[in-house]
Tab-separated table of C-alpha atoms and ligand atoms in Angstrom:
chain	number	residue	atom	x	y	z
A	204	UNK	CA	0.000	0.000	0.000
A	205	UNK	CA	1.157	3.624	-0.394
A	206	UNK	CA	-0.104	6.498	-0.706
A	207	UNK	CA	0.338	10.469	-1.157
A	208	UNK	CA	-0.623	12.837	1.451
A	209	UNK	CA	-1.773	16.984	0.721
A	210	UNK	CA	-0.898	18.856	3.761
A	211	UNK	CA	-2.547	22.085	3.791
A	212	UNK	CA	-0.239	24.411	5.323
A	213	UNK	CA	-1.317	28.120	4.183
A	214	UNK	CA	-3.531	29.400	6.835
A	215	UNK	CA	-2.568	32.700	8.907
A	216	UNK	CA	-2.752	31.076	12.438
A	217	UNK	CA	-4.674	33.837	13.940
A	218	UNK	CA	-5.923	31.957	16.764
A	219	UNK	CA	-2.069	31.168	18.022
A	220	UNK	CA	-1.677	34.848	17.823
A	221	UNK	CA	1.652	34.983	17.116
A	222	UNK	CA	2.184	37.482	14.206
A	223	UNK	CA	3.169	34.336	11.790
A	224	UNK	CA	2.349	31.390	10.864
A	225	UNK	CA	1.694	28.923	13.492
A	226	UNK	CA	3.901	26.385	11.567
A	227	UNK	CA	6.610	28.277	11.996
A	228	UNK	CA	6.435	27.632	16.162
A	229	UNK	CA	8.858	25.432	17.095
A	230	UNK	CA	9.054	22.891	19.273
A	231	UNK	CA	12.282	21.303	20.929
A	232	UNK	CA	13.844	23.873	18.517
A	233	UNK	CA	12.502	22.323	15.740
A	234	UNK	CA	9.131	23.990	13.584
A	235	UNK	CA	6.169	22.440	13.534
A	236	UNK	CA	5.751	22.366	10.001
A	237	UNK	CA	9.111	19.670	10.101
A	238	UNK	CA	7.682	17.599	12.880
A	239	UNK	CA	4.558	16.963	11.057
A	240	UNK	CA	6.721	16.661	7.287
A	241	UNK	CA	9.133	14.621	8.809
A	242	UNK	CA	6.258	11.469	10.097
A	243	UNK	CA	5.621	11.268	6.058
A	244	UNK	CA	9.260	12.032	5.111
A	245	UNK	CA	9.908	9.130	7.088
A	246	UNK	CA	7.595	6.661	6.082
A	247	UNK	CA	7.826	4.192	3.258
A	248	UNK	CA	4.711	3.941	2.048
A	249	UNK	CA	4.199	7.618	1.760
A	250	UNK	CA	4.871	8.217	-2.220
A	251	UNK	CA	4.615	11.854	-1.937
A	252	UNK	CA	3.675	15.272	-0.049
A	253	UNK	CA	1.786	18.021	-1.548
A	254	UNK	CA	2.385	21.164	0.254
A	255	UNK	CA	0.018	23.996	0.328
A	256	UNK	CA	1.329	27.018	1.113
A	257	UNK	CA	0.513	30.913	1.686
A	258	UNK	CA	2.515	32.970	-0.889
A	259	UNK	CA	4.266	34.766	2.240
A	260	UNK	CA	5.503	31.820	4.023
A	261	UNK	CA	7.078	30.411	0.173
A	262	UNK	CA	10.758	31.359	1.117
A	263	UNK	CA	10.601	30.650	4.342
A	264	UNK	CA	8.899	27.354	3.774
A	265	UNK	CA	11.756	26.722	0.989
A	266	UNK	CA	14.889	27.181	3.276
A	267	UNK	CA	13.333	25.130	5.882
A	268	UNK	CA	12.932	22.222	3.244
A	269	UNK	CA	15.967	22.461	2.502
A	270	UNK	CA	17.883	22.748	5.819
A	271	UNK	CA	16.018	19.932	7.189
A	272	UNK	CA	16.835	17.659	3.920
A	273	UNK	CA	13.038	17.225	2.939
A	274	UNK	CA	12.803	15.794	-0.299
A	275	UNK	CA	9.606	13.959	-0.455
A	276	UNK	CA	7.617	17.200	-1.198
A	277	UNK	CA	6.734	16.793	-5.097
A	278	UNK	CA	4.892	20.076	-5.372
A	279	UNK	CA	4.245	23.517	-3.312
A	280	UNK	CA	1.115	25.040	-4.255
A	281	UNK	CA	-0.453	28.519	-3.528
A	282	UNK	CA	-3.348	27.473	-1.064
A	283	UNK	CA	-6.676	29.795	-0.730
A	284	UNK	CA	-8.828	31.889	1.402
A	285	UNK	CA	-10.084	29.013	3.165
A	286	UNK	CA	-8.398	25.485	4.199
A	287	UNK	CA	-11.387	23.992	1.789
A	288	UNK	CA	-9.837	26.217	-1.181
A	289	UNK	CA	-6.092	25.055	-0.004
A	290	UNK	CA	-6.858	21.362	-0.547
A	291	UNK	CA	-8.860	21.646	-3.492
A	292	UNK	CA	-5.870	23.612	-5.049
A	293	UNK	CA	-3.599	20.910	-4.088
A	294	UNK	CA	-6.104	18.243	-5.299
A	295	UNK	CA	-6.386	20.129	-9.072
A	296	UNK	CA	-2.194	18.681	-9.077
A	297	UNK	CA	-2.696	15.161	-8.396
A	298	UNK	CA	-3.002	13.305	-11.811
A	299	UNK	CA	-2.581	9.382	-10.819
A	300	UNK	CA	-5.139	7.432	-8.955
A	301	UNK	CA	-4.755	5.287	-5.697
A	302	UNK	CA	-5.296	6.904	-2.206
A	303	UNK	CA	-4.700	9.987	-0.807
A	304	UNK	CA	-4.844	11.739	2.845
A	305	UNK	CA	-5.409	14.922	3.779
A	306	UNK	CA	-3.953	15.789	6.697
A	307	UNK	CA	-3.274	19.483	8.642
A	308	UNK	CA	0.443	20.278	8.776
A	309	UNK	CA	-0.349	21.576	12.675
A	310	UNK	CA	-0.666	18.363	13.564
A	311	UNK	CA	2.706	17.005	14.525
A	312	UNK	CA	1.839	14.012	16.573
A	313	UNK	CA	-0.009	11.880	14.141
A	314	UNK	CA	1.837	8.345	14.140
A	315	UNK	CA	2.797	5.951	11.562
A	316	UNK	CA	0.649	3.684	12.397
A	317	UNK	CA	-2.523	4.838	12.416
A	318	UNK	CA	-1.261	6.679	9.287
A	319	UNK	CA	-1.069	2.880	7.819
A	320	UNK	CA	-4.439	1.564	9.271
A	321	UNK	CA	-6.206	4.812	7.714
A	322	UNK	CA	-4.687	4.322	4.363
A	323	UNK	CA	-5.447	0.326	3.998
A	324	UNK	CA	-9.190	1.162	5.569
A	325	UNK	CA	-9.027	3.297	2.250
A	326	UNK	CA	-7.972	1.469	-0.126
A	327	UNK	CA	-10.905	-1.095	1.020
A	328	UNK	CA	-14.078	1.492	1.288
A	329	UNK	CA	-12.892	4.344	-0.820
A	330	UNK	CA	-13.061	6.656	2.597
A	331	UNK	CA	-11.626	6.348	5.955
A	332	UNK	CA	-11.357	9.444	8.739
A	333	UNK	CA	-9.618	8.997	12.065
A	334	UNK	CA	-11.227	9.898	15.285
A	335	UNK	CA	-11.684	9.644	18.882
A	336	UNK	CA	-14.384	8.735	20.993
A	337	UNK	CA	-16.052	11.746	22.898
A	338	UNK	CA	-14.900	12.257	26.446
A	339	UNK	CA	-16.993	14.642	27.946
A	340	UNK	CA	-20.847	15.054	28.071
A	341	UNK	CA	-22.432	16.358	24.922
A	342	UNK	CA	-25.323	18.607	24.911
A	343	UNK	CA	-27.154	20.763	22.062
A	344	UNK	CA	-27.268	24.745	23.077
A	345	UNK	CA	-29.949	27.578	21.602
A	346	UNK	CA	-29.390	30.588	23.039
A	347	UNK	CA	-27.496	29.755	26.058
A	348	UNK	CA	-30.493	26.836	26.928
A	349	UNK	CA	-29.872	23.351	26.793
A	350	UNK	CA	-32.176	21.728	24.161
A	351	UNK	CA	-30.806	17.870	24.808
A	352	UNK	CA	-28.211	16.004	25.700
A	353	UNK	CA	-26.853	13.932	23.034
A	354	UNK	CA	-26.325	10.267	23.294
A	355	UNK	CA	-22.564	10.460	23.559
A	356	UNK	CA	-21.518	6.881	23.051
A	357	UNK	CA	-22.278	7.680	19.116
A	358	UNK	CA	-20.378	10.633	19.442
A	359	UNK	CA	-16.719	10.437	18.151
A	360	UNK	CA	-14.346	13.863	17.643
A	361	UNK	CA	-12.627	13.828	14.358
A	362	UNK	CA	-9.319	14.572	13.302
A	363	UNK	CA	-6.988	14.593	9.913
A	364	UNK	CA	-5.787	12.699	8.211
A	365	UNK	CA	-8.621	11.335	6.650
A	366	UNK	CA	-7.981	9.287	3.635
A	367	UNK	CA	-9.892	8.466	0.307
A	368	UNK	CA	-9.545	7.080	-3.059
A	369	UNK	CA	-8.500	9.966	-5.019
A	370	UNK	CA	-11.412	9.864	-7.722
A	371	UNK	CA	-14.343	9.737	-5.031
A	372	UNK	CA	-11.998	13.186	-3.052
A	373	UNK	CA	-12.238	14.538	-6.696
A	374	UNK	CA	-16.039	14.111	-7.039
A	375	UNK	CA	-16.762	15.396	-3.880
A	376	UNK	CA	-14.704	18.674	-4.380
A	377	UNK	CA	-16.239	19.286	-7.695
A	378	UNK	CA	-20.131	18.898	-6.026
A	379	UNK	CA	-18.733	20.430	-3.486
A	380	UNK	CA	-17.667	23.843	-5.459
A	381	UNK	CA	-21.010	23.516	-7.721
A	382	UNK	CA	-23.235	23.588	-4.878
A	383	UNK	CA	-20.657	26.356	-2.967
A	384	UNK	CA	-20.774	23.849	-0.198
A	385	UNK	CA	-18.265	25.109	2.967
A	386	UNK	CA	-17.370	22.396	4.965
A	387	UNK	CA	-14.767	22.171	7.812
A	388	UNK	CA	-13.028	18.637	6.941
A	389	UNK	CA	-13.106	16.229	3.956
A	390	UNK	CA	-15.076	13.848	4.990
A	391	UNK	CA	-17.899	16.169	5.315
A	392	UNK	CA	-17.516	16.756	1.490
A	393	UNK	CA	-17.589	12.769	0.931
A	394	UNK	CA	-20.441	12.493	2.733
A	395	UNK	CA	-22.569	14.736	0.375
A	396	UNK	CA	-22.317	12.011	-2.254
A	397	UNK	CA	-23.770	9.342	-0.015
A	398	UNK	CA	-20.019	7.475	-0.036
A	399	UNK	CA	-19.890	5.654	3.672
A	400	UNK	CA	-16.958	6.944	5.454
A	401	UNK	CA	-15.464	4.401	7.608
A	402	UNK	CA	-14.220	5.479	10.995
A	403	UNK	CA	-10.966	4.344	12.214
A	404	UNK	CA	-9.839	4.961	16.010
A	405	UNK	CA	-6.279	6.828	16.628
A	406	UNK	CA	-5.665	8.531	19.771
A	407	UNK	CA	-5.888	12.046	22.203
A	408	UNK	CA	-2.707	13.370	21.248
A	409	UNK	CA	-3.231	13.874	17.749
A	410	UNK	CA	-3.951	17.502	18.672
A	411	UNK	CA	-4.121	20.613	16.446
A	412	UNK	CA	-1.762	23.270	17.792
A	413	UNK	CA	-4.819	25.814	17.336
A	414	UNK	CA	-4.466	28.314	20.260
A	415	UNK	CA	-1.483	29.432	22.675
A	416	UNK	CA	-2.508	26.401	25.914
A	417	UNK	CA	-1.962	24.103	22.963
A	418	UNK	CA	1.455	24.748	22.760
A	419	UNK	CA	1.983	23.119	26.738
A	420	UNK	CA	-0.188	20.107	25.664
A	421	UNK	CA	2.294	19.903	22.460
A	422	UNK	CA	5.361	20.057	25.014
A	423	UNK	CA	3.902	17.691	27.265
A	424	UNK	CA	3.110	15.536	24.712
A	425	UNK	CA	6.500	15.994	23.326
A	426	UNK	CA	8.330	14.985	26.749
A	427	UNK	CA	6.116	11.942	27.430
A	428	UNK	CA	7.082	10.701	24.178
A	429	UNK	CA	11.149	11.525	25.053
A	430	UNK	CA	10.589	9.282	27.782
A	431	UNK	CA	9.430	6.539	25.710
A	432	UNK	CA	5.811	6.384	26.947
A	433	UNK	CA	2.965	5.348	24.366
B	321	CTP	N1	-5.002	26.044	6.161
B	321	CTP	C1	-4.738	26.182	4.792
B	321	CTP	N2	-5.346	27.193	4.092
B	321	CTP	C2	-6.186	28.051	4.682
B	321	CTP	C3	-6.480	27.908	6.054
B	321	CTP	C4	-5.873	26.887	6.770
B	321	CTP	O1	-3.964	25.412	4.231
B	321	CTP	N3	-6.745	29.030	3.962
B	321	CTP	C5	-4.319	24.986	6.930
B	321	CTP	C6	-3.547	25.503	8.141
B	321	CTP	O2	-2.251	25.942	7.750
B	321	CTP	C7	-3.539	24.312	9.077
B	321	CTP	C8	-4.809	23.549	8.688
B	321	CTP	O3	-5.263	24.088	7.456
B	321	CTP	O4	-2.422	23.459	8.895
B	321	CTP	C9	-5.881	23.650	9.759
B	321	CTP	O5	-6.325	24.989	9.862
B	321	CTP	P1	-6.339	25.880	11.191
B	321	CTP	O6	-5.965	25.059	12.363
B	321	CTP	O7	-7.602	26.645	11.207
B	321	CTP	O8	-5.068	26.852	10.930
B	321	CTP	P2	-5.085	28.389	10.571
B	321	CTP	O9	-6.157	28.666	9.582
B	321	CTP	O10	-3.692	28.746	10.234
B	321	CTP	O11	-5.456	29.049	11.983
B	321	CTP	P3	-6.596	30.167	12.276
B	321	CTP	O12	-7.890	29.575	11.793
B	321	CTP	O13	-6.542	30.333	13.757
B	321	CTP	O14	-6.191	31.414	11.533
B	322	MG	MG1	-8.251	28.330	10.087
């Protein structure tokens, strides 16, 4: 099995508040945008990354590349206004078939082997998403009143990557930009076309580095692993 991967990278971070790119953060001295190349740099059957990128970030992204000896990245392309827009741009590149995974470059701790259960779960259904089961107690809010609390054992949070045979990802883009559908992951996009999307389970610290408390979670994350802990 192998597959290529589309790492949208060429969002503005504004939530991290840093005044760049959140990518650019580093952690142990190393930028976030590396830790998260480096798990597909590093595996075999990865075939090839597609970057997407804001134009502003192009040099810097370059000289990290570079400096870091990443050399599985077959194409940078100019991402859009929204993350949606970033992928699809990325997508319009890909001319082969086979499976694909989207996956957000700010999140570094994604491991190889959930990477490899996603990608064979697509090559079987067509469309595979990783998740975690919901921890705390779900409830639906109007107005600051609880209208119901939801049944939470069916209730799983959802991460990237999410994977899918790269003619049904193609489909669902193209309904998706006839109908000017908005959606906030892939799978949502798949799901318009009535494809089942297969759930596979990965694990908490697949986090994305979103606000500024992230960052500790990232670090402690980063130090368990040091230690050699699961
Ligand atoms: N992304 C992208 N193109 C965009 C927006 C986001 O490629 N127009 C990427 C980000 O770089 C990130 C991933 O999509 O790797 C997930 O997005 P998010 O966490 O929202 O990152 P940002 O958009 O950078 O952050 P914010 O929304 O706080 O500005
Ligand atoms: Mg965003």
């Amino acid at each position: 099995m192998t597959y290529q991967v589309i790492l949208p990278a060429a969002g503005q971070g504004k939530r991290m508040g840093a005044g760049k790119n959140k990518l650019l953060l580093e952690l142990n001295g190393v930028p976030v945008l590396i830790h998260t190349l480096r798990v597909f740099a590093g595996d075999k059957a990865c075939s090839g990354i597609i970057l997407a990128i804001h134009p502003q970030d192009e040099m810097e992204f370059i000289a990290l590349l570079k400096r870091y000896n990443i050399t599985k990245v077959i194409s940078l392309v100019p991402g859009g206004k929204e993350r949606q827009d970033s992928i699809y741009q990325a997508l319009k590149t890909v001319k082969t078939d086979g499976v694909i995974l989207v996956h957000d470059a700010a999140r570094p701790f994604i491991r190889k082997e959930h990477i490899h259960r996603l990608a064979e779960t697509a090559v079987k259904t067509g469309a595979a998403i990783i998740g975690v089961p919901a921890k705390d107690t779900m409830k639906k809010v109007q107005d600051s009143v609880v209208m119901e609390t939801v049944e939470r054992s069916s209730l799983w949070a959802v991460q990237t990557p999410q994977a899918f045979r790269i003619s049904i990802l193609r489909e669902a883009y193209e309904k998706a930009e006839r109908d000017k559908f908005l959606g906030t992951d892939d799978s949502s996009l798949v799901e318009r076309l009535d494809h089942p999307v297969t759930i596979v389970e990965g694990d908490y610290d697949n986090i994305k580095l979103t606000t500024p408390e992230d960052l500790y979670f990232a670090e402690a994350i980063m130090k368990k692993r040091e230690k050699g802990f699961y």
